[in-house]
Amino acid sequence: MRNRLSRALPVAVAVLAAVTVALPVSAAAATATAAVPVSRTAPADHATYIVTVHPGLDPAAVADAYGITPLHVYRDTLNGFAARLSPEQVDALRTTAVVKSVEEDGGASSFGPAV
């Protein structure tokens, strides 16, 4: 019995740690989303874009500098943000030196074309 408990305890601790870490992030994200000022968000009929900024720059700060409220901020796989952008915002971001790329968001698949 003790041997079984000693094997299960590390797994239980790891699961508890993962849940504890995930909950505050999710709650903070929900709070941040609820507090988004409408005047800084492009209308729903504008397309969503993924904006990649140069390494070392804070993507949230770049979005703020251009008056954009991001839908998501990415800092792990890529350094950037997703946001609904007007054509004018897309043009402005594409011509600035701090932005690497501005691409319209779309489906992605490693198994073939998106349907």
GROMACS .gro file of C-alpha atoms in nm:
model
  115
    1MET     CA    1   0.000   0.000   0.000
    2ARG     CA    2   0.276   0.244   0.093
    3ASN     CA    3   0.461   0.171  -0.233
    4ARG     CA    4   0.148   0.250  -0.438
    5LEU     CA    5   0.097   0.577  -0.246
    6SER     CA    6   0.458   0.681  -0.293
    7ARG     CA    7   0.421   0.634  -0.670
    8ALA     CA    8   0.087   0.818  -0.690
    9LEU     CA    9   0.187   1.115  -0.476
   10PRO     CA   10   0.423   1.279  -0.731
   11VAL     CA   11   0.155   1.248  -1.000
   12ALA     CA   12  -0.108   1.404  -0.774
   13VAL     CA   13   0.127   1.690  -0.684
   14ALA     CA   14   0.202   1.755  -1.052
   15VAL     CA   15  -0.168   1.762  -1.143
   16LEU     CA   16  -0.247   1.994  -0.852
   17ALA     CA   17   0.038   2.226  -0.951
   18ALA     CA   18  -0.083   2.238  -1.313
   19VAL     CA   19  -0.438   2.320  -1.208
   20THR     CA   20  -0.322   2.585  -0.960
   21VAL     CA   21  -0.107   2.753  -1.225
   22ALA     CA   22  -0.375   2.736  -1.497
   23LEU     CA   23  -0.662   2.878  -1.294
   24PRO     CA   24  -0.517   3.221  -1.212
   25VAL     CA   25  -0.407   3.268  -1.573
   26SER     CA   26  -0.753   3.182  -1.703
   27ALA     CA   27  -0.920   3.410  -1.448
   28ALA     CA   28  -0.683   3.693  -1.532
   29ALA     CA   29  -0.744   3.645  -1.904
   30ALA     CA   30  -1.121   3.650  -1.851
   31THR     CA   31  -1.093   3.968  -1.645
   32ALA     CA   32  -0.869   4.133  -1.904
   33THR     CA   33  -1.110   4.041  -2.182
   34ALA     CA   34  -1.406   4.183  -1.992
   35ALA     CA   35  -1.221   4.511  -1.935
   36VAL     CA   36  -1.136   4.573  -2.302
   37PRO     CA   37  -1.245   4.922  -2.406
   38VAL     CA   38  -1.474   4.900  -2.708
   39SER     CA   39  -1.335   5.217  -2.869
   40ARG     CA   40  -0.993   5.051  -2.920
   41THR     CA   41  -1.129   4.735  -3.079
   42ALA     CA   42  -1.196   4.726  -3.451
   43PRO     CA   43  -1.554   4.641  -3.550
   44ALA     CA   44  -1.651   4.274  -3.571
   45ASP     CA   45  -1.669   4.294  -3.950
   46HIS     CA   46  -1.293   4.362  -3.968
   47ALA     CA   47  -1.071   4.060  -4.024
   48THR     CA   48  -0.851   3.919  -3.750
   49TYR     CA   49  -0.476   3.943  -3.812
   50ILE     CA   50  -0.171   3.788  -3.649
   51VAL     CA   51   0.097   4.053  -3.598
   52THR     CA   52   0.450   3.932  -3.525
   53VAL     CA   53   0.690   4.179  -3.363
   54HIS     CA   54   1.069   4.157  -3.337
   55PRO     CA   55   1.222   3.950  -3.055
   56GLY     CA   56   1.285   4.145  -2.737
   57LEU     CA   57   0.983   4.370  -2.786
   58ASP     CA   58   0.668   4.343  -2.578
   59PRO     CA   59   0.383   4.265  -2.821
   60ALA     CA   60   0.123   4.412  -2.584
   61ALA     CA   61   0.319   4.739  -2.570
   62VAL     CA   62   0.344   4.751  -2.950
   63ALA     CA   63  -0.033   4.699  -2.981
   64ASP     CA   64  -0.093   4.970  -2.721
   65ALA     CA   65   0.139   5.212  -2.903
   66TYR     CA   66  -0.080   5.175  -3.213
   67GLY     CA   67  -0.407   5.204  -3.020
   68ILE     CA   68  -0.493   4.837  -3.072
   69THR     CA   69  -0.657   4.612  -2.816
   70PRO     CA   70  -0.532   4.259  -2.884
   71LEU     CA   71  -0.764   3.958  -2.873
   72HIS     CA   72  -0.462   3.745  -2.774
   73VAL     CA   73  -0.097   3.816  -2.695
   74TYR     CA   74   0.161   3.551  -2.785
   75ARG     CA   75   0.501   3.528  -2.620
   76ASP     CA   76   0.607   3.161  -2.651
   77THR     CA   77   0.584   3.014  -3.001
   78LEU     CA   78   0.586   3.356  -3.164
   79ASN     CA   79   0.623   3.708  -3.032
   80GLY     CA   80   0.311   3.895  -3.134
   81PHE     CA   81  -0.061   3.942  -3.100
   82ALA     CA   82  -0.394   3.876  -3.269
   83ALA     CA   83  -0.640   4.158  -3.322
   84ARG     CA   84  -0.923   4.275  -3.543
   85LEU     CA   85  -0.766   4.543  -3.761
   86SER     CA   86  -0.896   4.801  -4.001
   87PRO     CA   87  -0.724   4.829  -4.341
   88GLU     CA   88  -0.558   5.150  -4.218
   89GLN     CA   89  -0.417   4.973  -3.911
   90VAL     CA   90  -0.285   4.688  -4.129
   91ASP     CA   91  -0.107   4.937  -4.357
   92ALA     CA   92   0.039   5.128  -4.061
   93LEU     CA   93   0.170   4.812  -3.894
   94ARG     CA   94   0.322   4.676  -4.216
   95THR     CA   95   0.529   4.993  -4.261
   96THR     CA   96   0.677   5.011  -3.912
   97ALA     CA   97   1.022   4.878  -3.824
   98VAL     CA   98   0.908   4.703  -3.503
   99VAL     CA   99   0.674   4.464  -3.685
  100LYS     CA  100   0.807   4.157  -3.866
  101SER     CA  101   0.482   4.051  -4.032
  102VAL     CA  102   0.107   4.111  -4.049
  103GLU     CA  103  -0.093   3.816  -4.177
  104GLU     CA  104  -0.468   3.759  -4.191
  105ASP     CA  105  -0.565   3.487  -3.944
  106GLY     CA  106  -0.683   3.164  -4.097
  107GLY     CA  107  -0.697   2.792  -4.048
  108ALA     CA  108  -0.383   2.585  -4.026
  109SER     CA  109  -0.326   2.212  -4.052
  110SER     CA  110  -0.027   1.986  -4.065
  111PHE     CA  111  -0.235   1.723  -4.245
  112GLY     CA  112  -0.332   1.916  -4.557
  113PRO     CA  113  -0.539   2.215  -4.660
  114ALA     CA  114  -0.801   2.353  -4.419
  115VAL     CA  115  -1.155   2.270  -4.517
   0.00000   0.00000   0.00000
